[in-house]
Amino acid sequence: MTEPLLQDSEKLQARLKEIPLEAGVYFMRDRHDGVIYIGKSKALRNRVRSYFRSSQDLSPRIAMMVQLVHEIEFIVTDSEAEALALEANLIKQYQPYYNVLLKDDKKYPYVCITWSEDYPRIFITRKRKMGGTKDKYYGPYVDVFNLKRTLGIIKRAFPLRQRPIPMFKDRPCLNYDMGLCPGVCQELISPEEYHKIMVRVAMIFQGRSSELIETFTEKMESAAEALEFEKAADLRDRIQVLQNLGANQKVSLPDDTVSRDAIAMAQDEQHTCIQLFQIRAGRLVGRLAFVADSQSDVPEAILQRTLEAHYQNCDSVEIPNEVHTQLELPEVEILQAWLSDRKGRKVAIATPQRQLKAELIEMVERNAQYELARIQKQSDRNLQGLEDLAEILSLDSLPHRIEGYDISHIQGSDAVASQVVFIDGIPAKQHYRHYKIRNPDIQTGHSDDFASLAEVIARRFRNHTNFNDSQSTNTNHQNDFPDLVMIDGGKGQLSSVMKIIDKLGLRDRLTVISLAKKREEIFLPEQSEPLIGGDPERAGVQVLRRLRDEAHRFAITFHRKKRSQRMQRSHLDQITGLGHHRQKVLLEKFHSVDYIRQATVEQIAETDGIGNKLAQHIYNHFHSTND
């Protein structure tokens, strides 16, 4: 087994000499050849060398990472901006453990516009789905009340799709008569024209309301000159609504024609709260929030990573002319060049020291401090709960990662299981997992929660049977293995799970309990009576209850989805010539059987793998059934 580079100075120096002084991206790999860190630099050799200097002031997390580095690789790019873009793509691909990864804080909502649909919807969501979809997310927004108010005003200013499923088959609903909807359900407006409306709506969340007002003003004046007074009045009303949208949000700055973002942070030993204020035409149009681990890197690097991650998800028109930062960024030249290249004009990044711009940064920092205080209070409550739980269960240390499992089905049909994860008492939804029960004996009319739980636990921990202390530097194992497992149920469920745990040889390393629903009783393995001290109102039991309720909710949600899909498939199974793959493609495009029923032959035929003949057959099936 090779030694870490820090322990082999000759190999380290030789490797550093091989790295060029050009712009590019570097990889840090561990003993298992896993990528644990990815970075960029305009001078690769200087940057990589800085990690291994004894005088370098590294954060505790990065200092630990350096001790695990066994190999360094690099990719040279033509420019600094290319290095930043490449680094972003590689981080998304590898998700390195030691990179600054912003936490997906579900309490902050986003605005989603579903550009992937012919008639896009707009709605508020707390779940941001990443991937190749065309859907666009704006946020996360801190002020939920103002966000809902904004969306309400927008729906009064623009005729938008109101319902996911039409109310009537052959005519539009009252929203059309009131001018709130352009008749999407009956296709009284083409997808192209509707997209033009949504482009204007998107401008509001891009901080471009002033551009929209100018456009509407020109059209209003043209309509008035053409004696189209009704059209001019409609545009006048829209302008007033948009002007009211920015009322009472004026920010006092000397130049209100320049678009600018201001970013600042507040942190303690554990948490970093970052706030980004978006100011357009002198008005505060958005207040975004991000959360990071304080130990992930030095404050300047965290700010840099936050800005990079934010602007990677922005359209070029959303990038401001100026970015004001609380601290000087470590690689400000790279970020500035990349933003300027994307925007098509120079973007200035500066750390203001005096007068109004410095006061703006102070205001942003003050808001970050308020958010940090709120998170600290929540963290203290979680800490109290974990301390109490450790006392109840006689644990040697506080449980960092807790996993909860539950089963959901209806008399055995569509049986599924859920795995939910709490990290330091907080739901970590990125680690949640669904399981479809594979046991052929579990079917409609025959359920077996004991066997289902045993199956799920076996599948969850089957890759940990060869885990031992010599692998403790493997970060995947460190973060994946729980300190505590909670099963929803009583003695029977726990006993069936422990049989599997014993087969896997994990009894000595895995703490497993169960929580019964009726009296919130805690059961330990090999004990016939519940644990004394498990008072339902104790802080530690409250942690388990939250975990159990979340596992139950997650299982039921997946069960309903699976049952709905089965029912839709059973309907589509009645159509001859429509196999499983084509059913899947149809449902991916139309989302439900109801939408397929309402589609025209031409729309169905546009689906991949569905020709005109089969499309006509599908259309006839639904319409002959309805008639």
XYZ file of C-alpha atoms in Angstrom:
627
model
C 0.000 0.000 0.000
C 1.441 3.394 -0.953
C 1.957 6.086 1.654
C 0.280 9.508 1.628
C 2.294 12.134 -0.205
C 2.928 13.995 3.041
C 4.878 10.973 4.291
C 6.882 10.568 1.087
C 8.596 13.916 0.508
C 10.635 12.659 -2.453
C 7.561 11.508 -4.344
C 5.688 14.688 -3.362
C 8.400 17.005 -4.684
C 8.685 15.005 -7.893
C 4.933 15.179 -8.419
C 4.813 18.934 -7.777
C 7.536 19.554 -10.370
C 5.439 17.735 -12.970
C 2.523 20.141 -12.506
C 2.699 23.089 -14.937
C 2.332 26.773 -14.118
C -0.708 27.061 -16.379
C -4.413 27.486 -15.664
C -6.414 24.360 -15.048
C -8.063 21.968 -12.627
C -6.438 19.595 -10.124
C -7.696 16.388 -8.451
C -6.713 15.028 -5.046
C -7.122 11.230 -4.752
C -7.053 9.008 -1.657
C -5.612 5.501 -1.131
C -8.665 3.957 -2.797
C -8.195 6.174 -5.889
C -11.342 8.104 -4.973
C -11.525 11.819 -5.759
C -11.693 13.668 -2.436
C -11.021 17.230 -3.610
C -11.180 19.204 -6.859
C -9.824 22.713 -7.295
C -8.861 25.233 -9.955
C -6.132 27.810 -10.358
C -4.594 30.175 -12.865
C -1.206 28.686 -11.874
C -1.658 25.025 -11.014
C 1.782 24.316 -9.534
C 1.693 27.255 -7.146
C -1.783 26.432 -5.915
C -1.155 22.721 -5.357
C 2.207 23.393 -3.699
C 0.527 25.753 -1.209
C -1.394 22.839 0.350
C 1.819 21.136 1.414
C 3.654 24.099 2.938
C 3.952 23.913 6.717
C 3.411 27.663 6.951
C 0.122 27.553 5.034
C -2.904 28.376 7.206
C -5.384 25.656 6.210
C -8.813 25.027 7.682
C -9.033 21.887 9.881
C -11.082 20.123 7.207
C -8.604 20.852 4.392
C -5.658 20.008 6.655
C -7.238 16.593 7.230
C -7.789 16.200 3.486
C -4.114 16.880 2.733
C -3.083 14.024 5.046
C -5.175 11.603 2.952
C -3.813 12.604 -0.481
C -2.018 9.734 -2.249
C -2.087 11.098 -5.789
C -2.525 14.409 -7.617
C -3.829 14.764 -11.164
C -4.467 17.837 -13.276
C -6.125 19.054 -16.477
C -4.717 22.129 -18.236
C -7.227 24.573 -19.776
C -6.852 27.441 -22.230
C -8.097 30.074 -19.800
C -9.006 30.737 -16.182
C -12.689 30.959 -17.101
C -12.497 27.498 -18.690
C -10.900 26.174 -15.502
C -13.794 27.451 -13.414
C -16.417 25.960 -15.727
C -14.596 22.606 -15.856
C -14.199 22.525 -12.082
C -17.946 23.091 -11.645
C -18.817 20.180 -13.944
C -16.321 17.841 -12.256
C -17.574 18.685 -8.765
C -21.126 17.868 -9.878
C -19.862 14.568 -11.295
C -17.672 13.388 -8.394
C -19.219 15.219 -5.398
C -15.847 15.263 -3.542
C -16.218 14.998 0.216
C -13.765 17.796 1.058
C -15.050 20.438 -1.335
C -17.215 23.277 -0.065
C -20.687 21.931 -0.776
C -23.565 24.220 0.096
C -26.226 22.486 2.135
C -29.603 22.060 0.511
C -31.598 23.882 3.177
C -35.216 22.919 2.516
C -36.682 25.698 4.624
C -35.929 28.218 1.877
C -38.302 28.057 -1.121
C -37.527 28.370 -4.812
C -39.636 29.536 -7.728
C -39.801 26.947 -10.507
C -40.793 27.533 -14.131
C -41.326 24.273 -16.014
C -39.832 25.158 -19.382
C -39.805 21.448 -20.249
C -43.597 21.562 -20.763
C -45.454 22.941 -23.779
C -47.394 25.219 -21.424
C -44.975 25.968 -18.566
C -46.228 26.215 -14.986
C -44.857 28.525 -12.294
C -44.972 27.586 -8.640
C -43.153 27.788 -5.302
C -41.289 24.691 -4.153
C -38.816 23.717 -1.446
C -37.386 20.870 -3.507
C -34.889 21.737 -6.145
C -34.354 18.886 -8.596
C -30.992 18.970 -10.287
C -30.334 17.331 -13.635
C -30.681 17.837 -17.356
C -34.246 19.123 -17.287
C -35.040 22.462 -18.889
C -36.975 23.575 -15.805
C -35.545 26.683 -14.184
C -35.267 27.390 -10.441
C -34.844 30.855 -8.936
C -33.763 31.318 -5.337
C -33.641 30.170 -2.589
C -35.626 33.121 -1.228
C -35.540 34.083 2.440
C -38.722 36.144 2.629
C -41.474 33.587 1.992
C -44.312 36.053 2.587
C -42.943 38.497 0.018
C -42.337 35.659 -2.439
C -45.981 34.525 -2.235
C -47.107 38.147 -2.564
C -44.925 38.551 -5.647
C -46.353 35.438 -7.274
C -49.883 36.627 -6.522
C -49.183 39.984 -8.174
C -47.660 38.261 -11.198
C -50.776 36.127 -11.677
C -52.843 39.312 -11.720
C -50.535 40.979 -14.222
C -50.208 38.076 -16.660
C -52.755 35.538 -17.931
C -51.241 32.229 -16.802
C -52.163 28.563 -16.694
C -54.138 28.043 -13.477
C -54.882 24.306 -13.250
C -52.716 21.188 -13.742
C -55.772 19.300 -15.058
C -58.629 20.995 -16.964
C -61.940 21.332 -15.162
C -64.016 20.729 -18.333
C -63.404 18.593 -21.370
C -64.871 20.840 -24.048
C -64.701 24.382 -22.703
C -62.470 26.628 -20.552
C -63.325 27.418 -16.943
C -64.167 30.757 -15.317
C -60.482 31.748 -15.138
C -60.543 32.249 -18.908
C -63.610 34.504 -18.761
C -61.961 36.564 -16.003
C -58.799 37.011 -18.069
C -56.659 35.073 -15.585
C -55.890 32.247 -18.016
C -55.462 32.351 -21.821
C -57.357 29.078 -22.282
C -54.480 26.635 -22.071
C -56.779 23.660 -21.454
C -58.508 24.137 -24.817
C -55.321 25.278 -26.584
C -56.805 28.704 -27.288
C -53.221 29.966 -27.164
C -50.287 28.296 -28.925
C -47.293 26.995 -26.941
C -45.095 29.564 -28.708
C -47.253 32.505 -27.620
C -47.557 31.148 -24.084
C -43.780 30.815 -23.857
C -43.499 34.512 -24.715
C -45.684 35.324 -21.686
C -43.544 33.125 -19.424
C -40.356 34.779 -20.695
C -41.743 38.099 -19.402
C -42.638 36.498 -16.078
C -39.104 35.081 -15.785
C -37.688 38.583 -16.230
C -39.177 39.544 -12.854
C -37.224 36.801 -11.060
C -34.132 37.739 -13.037
C -34.316 41.223 -11.528
C -35.308 42.775 -14.866
C -38.641 44.326 -13.901
C -37.483 47.745 -15.071
C -36.834 46.366 -18.587
C -40.295 44.841 -18.582
C -41.891 48.106 -17.478
C -40.074 49.972 -20.266
C -41.297 47.407 -22.830
C -44.889 47.647 -21.593
C -44.707 51.454 -21.575
C -43.622 51.557 -25.212
C -46.408 49.149 -26.196
C -48.959 51.149 -24.193
C -48.001 54.375 -25.951
C -48.128 52.655 -29.367
C -51.576 51.218 -28.575
C -52.853 54.629 -27.487
C -51.585 56.231 -30.688
C -53.359 53.512 -32.692
C -56.567 54.265 -30.725
C -56.478 50.766 -29.178
C -57.565 52.131 -25.800
C -58.614 48.803 -24.288
C -55.199 47.305 -24.998
C -53.477 50.444 -23.700
C -55.524 50.318 -20.481
C -54.573 46.669 -19.953
C -50.895 47.500 -20.364
C -51.257 50.491 -18.007
C -52.697 48.189 -15.330
C -49.842 45.744 -15.759
C -47.301 48.547 -15.413
C -48.917 49.683 -12.160
C -48.864 46.148 -10.790
C -45.165 45.767 -11.617
C -44.366 49.142 -10.080
C -46.182 48.115 -6.905
C -44.079 44.966 -6.858
C -40.961 46.960 -6.091
C -42.588 49.455 -3.731
C -40.895 49.999 -0.365
C -37.795 48.121 -1.492
C -35.643 51.069 -2.439
C -31.958 50.751 -1.467
C -30.073 54.013 -1.087
C -27.123 53.859 -3.474
C -25.589 56.679 -5.536
C -26.044 54.960 -8.909
C -29.399 53.220 -9.245
C -28.799 52.350 -12.917
C -26.179 49.709 -12.107
C -27.242 46.162 -11.292
C -25.301 44.729 -8.362
C -25.195 41.813 -5.953
C -23.875 42.073 -2.402
C -22.771 39.003 -0.446
C -21.755 38.597 3.204
C -21.666 35.851 5.794
C -21.723 35.140 9.518
C -20.356 31.977 11.094
C -19.582 30.126 14.275
C -17.507 26.967 14.739
C -20.149 24.800 13.038
C -22.386 26.879 10.788
C -21.872 29.438 8.056
C -24.879 31.505 6.965
C -24.505 33.426 3.720
C -26.856 36.100 2.413
C -26.859 37.510 -1.109
C -28.843 40.668 -1.863
C -29.828 41.269 -5.493
C -30.199 44.981 -6.268
C -31.517 46.144 -9.611
C -32.229 49.788 -10.480
C -31.726 50.714 -6.844
C -34.319 48.218 -5.622
C -33.863 45.063 -3.614
C -35.461 42.438 -5.871
C -34.220 39.285 -4.144
C -32.663 38.134 -0.884
C -31.124 34.684 -1.216
C -29.702 32.457 1.505
C -27.141 29.654 1.613
C -25.743 27.470 4.390
C -22.330 25.778 4.538
C -20.175 23.894 7.014
C -17.787 26.292 8.766
C -15.052 23.650 8.823
C -15.240 23.089 5.069
C -12.764 25.885 4.276
C -11.637 29.382 5.161
C -14.344 32.112 4.999
C -12.998 33.698 1.800
C -13.102 30.351 -0.014
C -16.647 29.690 1.181
C -17.803 33.033 -0.235
C -16.043 32.278 -3.515
C -17.659 28.846 -3.813
C -21.087 30.283 -2.980
C -20.853 32.845 -5.774
C -19.584 30.255 -8.256
C -22.392 27.829 -7.414
C -25.019 30.582 -7.594
C -23.977 32.046 -10.935
C -23.584 28.612 -12.540
C -27.354 28.238 -12.173
C -28.122 31.718 -13.527
C -28.821 32.858 -17.052
C -26.345 35.370 -18.437
C -28.926 38.194 -18.222
C -29.171 37.615 -14.450
C -25.480 38.324 -13.854
C -25.071 41.872 -12.423
C -22.581 44.514 -13.472
C -21.050 44.638 -10.001
C -20.561 42.148 -7.169
C -19.706 43.491 -3.717
C -18.143 41.015 -1.299
C -17.608 41.158 2.439
C -14.125 39.584 2.114
C -11.533 39.553 -0.647
C -11.980 36.390 -2.694
C -8.940 34.101 -3.100
C -9.477 33.681 -6.850
C -11.309 36.851 -7.738
C -9.600 37.156 -11.145
C -10.896 33.769 -12.301
C -14.457 34.457 -11.167
C -14.400 37.953 -12.660
C -13.133 36.695 -16.026
C -15.699 33.891 -16.107
C -18.627 36.180 -15.243
C -17.493 38.783 -17.779
C -17.235 36.109 -20.440
C -20.743 34.808 -19.704
C -22.328 38.263 -19.524
C -20.560 39.585 -22.605
C -19.333 42.692 -20.790
C -17.088 43.466 -17.840
C -18.304 42.387 -14.400
C -16.516 44.104 -11.505
C -15.956 42.294 -8.195
C -14.814 44.431 -5.274
C -14.701 44.552 -1.476
C -15.959 48.066 -0.590
C -14.326 49.693 2.421
C -16.244 52.905 2.940
C -19.369 54.973 2.327
C -22.655 53.618 1.035
C -21.418 50.409 -0.586
C -19.664 49.371 2.617
C -22.871 50.133 4.514
C -24.715 47.849 2.105
C -22.326 45.006 2.947
C -22.851 45.715 6.658
C -26.612 45.422 6.158
C -26.220 42.075 4.377
C -23.870 40.828 7.108
C -26.333 41.885 9.801
C -29.041 39.804 8.144
C -26.657 36.844 7.980
C -26.013 37.214 11.716
C -29.745 37.102 12.460
C -30.036 33.898 10.437
C -27.021 32.416 12.221
C -28.609 33.165 15.603
C -31.758 31.346 14.508
C -29.781 28.314 13.354
C -27.755 28.322 16.589
C -30.971 28.221 18.608
C -32.269 25.319 16.523
C -28.892 23.579 16.840
C -28.985 23.927 20.639
C -32.401 22.231 20.729
C -31.108 19.423 18.538
C -28.037 19.042 20.752
C -30.189 18.747 23.859
C -32.278 16.066 22.157
C -29.203 14.078 21.070
C -27.626 14.332 24.524
C -30.826 13.044 26.103
C -31.079 10.251 23.522
C -27.494 9.198 24.237
C -28.367 9.081 27.950
C -31.540 7.027 27.372
C -29.721 4.449 25.224
C -26.434 4.558 27.214
C -24.450 5.474 24.099
C -20.741 6.271 24.421
C -21.084 9.396 22.267
C -23.736 11.526 20.606
C -25.294 9.841 17.546
C -24.154 11.830 14.512
C -26.005 9.861 11.824
C -29.342 8.237 12.702
C -31.334 6.175 10.192
C -35.034 5.316 10.408
C -36.910 2.610 8.478
C -40.599 2.009 7.822
C -42.778 -0.184 5.571
C -45.856 0.956 3.634
C -48.419 -1.102 1.687
C -52.144 -1.830 1.403
C -52.741 -5.458 2.385
C -49.425 -6.392 0.807
C -49.895 -4.597 -2.512
C -47.222 -2.170 -3.766
C -45.066 -2.805 -0.681
C -42.236 -0.313 -0.254
C -39.828 0.771 2.460
C -38.210 4.067 3.368
C -34.819 4.979 4.754
C -34.558 8.466 6.232
C -31.429 10.001 7.697
C -30.922 12.609 10.404
C -27.492 14.242 10.643
C -26.974 15.874 14.049
C -30.728 15.747 14.583
C -31.579 17.484 11.268
C -33.196 15.706 8.282
C -30.581 15.067 5.575
C -32.898 14.479 2.628
C -30.066 14.017 0.159
C -29.415 10.677 1.902
C -33.019 9.448 1.901
C -33.692 6.265 -0.033
C -36.685 4.242 -1.244
C -36.848 0.466 -1.514
C -39.279 -1.627 -3.525
C -39.876 -4.882 -1.679
C -38.641 -7.744 -3.879
C -39.870 -10.677 -1.791
C -42.227 -12.613 -4.134
C -44.289 -13.762 -1.143
C -45.261 -10.140 -0.399
C -48.205 -9.465 -2.659
C -51.840 -8.414 -2.588
C -53.586 -10.164 0.270
C -50.360 -11.267 1.957
C -48.199 -8.813 3.901
C -45.203 -9.492 6.130
C -43.617 -6.421 7.691
C -41.070 -8.566 9.532
C -39.744 -10.094 6.317
C -39.896 -6.767 4.488
C -37.819 -4.975 7.130
C -35.311 -7.831 7.189
C -34.944 -7.589 3.405
C -34.379 -3.851 3.476
C -31.773 -3.992 6.249
C -29.952 -6.773 4.402
C -29.825 -4.677 1.226
C -28.795 -1.545 3.113
C -25.802 -3.068 4.946
C -24.662 -5.797 2.589
C -21.658 -3.730 1.486
C -20.498 -3.176 5.060
C -19.809 -6.780 5.996
C -16.082 -6.476 5.197
C -15.710 -3.078 6.778
C -12.964 -2.920 9.422
C -10.936 -0.394 11.350
C -8.122 -0.399 8.778
C -10.539 1.262 6.349
C -11.327 4.139 8.665
C -9.791 6.634 6.263
C -12.315 5.694 3.615
C -14.584 8.728 3.701
C -17.444 6.908 1.979
C -17.629 4.356 4.779
C -17.181 7.009 7.462
C -20.167 9.022 6.293
C -22.381 6.149 5.220
C -22.359 4.050 8.383
C -24.944 5.117 10.997
C -24.409 5.555 14.720
C -27.980 4.463 15.402
C -30.706 2.623 13.466
C -34.364 2.940 14.439
C -37.019 0.497 13.203
C -40.657 1.549 13.217
C -42.385 -1.189 15.207
C -42.138 -3.324 18.298
C -40.320 -6.446 19.504
C -41.252 -8.559 16.483
C -39.917 -6.129 13.900
C -36.720 -5.615 15.890
C -36.118 -9.363 16.291
C -36.456 -10.007 12.550
C -33.989 -7.223 11.799
C -31.452 -8.429 14.369
C -31.347 -11.881 12.739
C -30.100 -10.208 9.565
C -27.680 -8.007 11.513
C -26.206 -11.149 13.085
C -25.846 -12.832 9.677
C -23.953 -9.780 8.428
C -21.719 -9.820 11.512
C -22.622 -6.248 12.444
C -24.169 -6.694 15.905
C -21.095 -5.387 17.744
C -20.808 -2.304 15.554
C -24.415 -1.338 14.869
C -26.814 -0.010 17.503
C -30.405 -0.921 16.547
C -33.622 -0.077 18.401
C -37.330 0.010 17.592
C -40.005 2.546 18.473
C -43.569 1.289 18.939
C -46.356 3.614 17.827
C -48.962 3.228 20.561
C -47.061 4.306 23.672
C -43.818 5.510 22.070
C -42.044 2.578 23.710
C -38.365 1.966 22.928
C -37.244 -1.656 22.555
C -33.671 -2.937 22.632
C -32.494 -6.272 21.166
C -32.986 -9.338 23.341
C -35.209 -7.450 25.804
C -38.866 -8.389 26.148
C -39.844 -5.215 27.997
C -39.577 -1.632 26.710
C -36.767 0.574 27.908
C -37.424 2.340 31.197
C -37.076 6.082 30.877
C -38.554 6.329 27.413
C -40.994 9.088 28.386
C -42.719 10.318 25.181
C -42.124 13.929 26.247
C -38.372 13.576 26.809
C -36.192 15.464 24.326
C -34.415 12.273 23.219
C -37.668 10.441 22.517
C -38.890 13.477 20.582
C -35.912 13.031 18.237
C -36.931 9.415 17.623
C -40.551 10.428 17.104
C -39.574 12.984 14.478
C -37.422 10.367 12.777
C -40.237 7.790 12.882
C -42.831 10.244 11.569
C -40.520 11.291 8.736
C -39.850 7.653 7.775
C -43.608 7.021 7.808
C -44.336 10.072 5.650
C -41.602 9.207 3.174
C -42.767 5.587 2.860
C -46.421 6.526 2.347
C -45.512 9.116 -0.302
C -43.536 6.567 -2.288
C -46.229 3.913 -1.847
C -48.889 6.248 -3.242
C -46.673 7.131 -6.187
C -45.973 3.479 -6.957
C -49.663 2.549 -6.637
C -50.643 5.423 -8.930
C -48.095 4.334 -11.518
C -49.378 0.752 -11.362
C -52.948 1.894 -11.876
C -51.907 4.059 -14.816
C -49.924 1.186 -16.300
C -52.884 -1.176 -15.845
C -54.998 1.235 -17.921
C -52.329 1.478 -20.603
C -51.906 -2.314 -20.581
C -55.342 -2.523 -22.174
C -53.982 -0.897 -25.346
C -52.643 -3.543 -27.717
C -49.227 -2.819 -29.169
C -48.240 -0.540 -26.299
C -45.415 -2.270 -24.438
C -43.805 -1.396 -21.129
C -41.121 0.848 -22.655
C -43.582 2.888 -24.710
C -45.853 3.223 -21.678
C -42.929 4.647 -19.727
C -42.061 7.122 -22.493
C -45.683 8.281 -22.735
C -45.998 8.805 -18.981
C -42.678 10.669 -18.874
C -43.980 13.096 -21.500
C -47.617 13.513 -20.410
C -47.163 12.747 -16.663
C -50.552 11.031 -16.298
C -53.171 8.992 -18.152
C -55.538 11.987 -17.906
C -53.162 14.103 -19.982
C -52.743 11.303 -22.532
C -56.543 11.082 -22.794
C -56.765 14.820 -23.558
C -53.908 14.819 -26.093
C -54.480 14.965 -29.835
C -53.268 12.296 -32.241
C -50.512 14.636 -33.424
C -49.274 15.284 -29.869
C -49.202 11.568 -29.081
C -47.387 10.824 -32.343
C -44.630 13.299 -31.382
C -43.603 10.947 -28.545
C -40.430 8.970 -29.212
C -41.239 5.486 -30.473
C -44.928 6.264 -31.111
C -45.815 6.442 -34.805
C -48.951 7.883 -36.383
C -50.703 4.505 -36.559
C -50.149 3.674 -32.869
C -51.004 7.258 -31.876
C -54.352 6.952 -33.642
C -54.941 3.590 -31.922
C -54.205 5.149 -28.483
C -56.492 8.102 -29.224
C -59.322 5.808 -30.344
C -58.963 3.684 -27.220
C -59.546 6.592 -24.843
C -62.278 8.256 -26.828
C -64.252 5.104 -27.466
C -64.010 4.352 -23.738
C -65.270 7.792 -22.760
C -68.074 7.716 -25.270
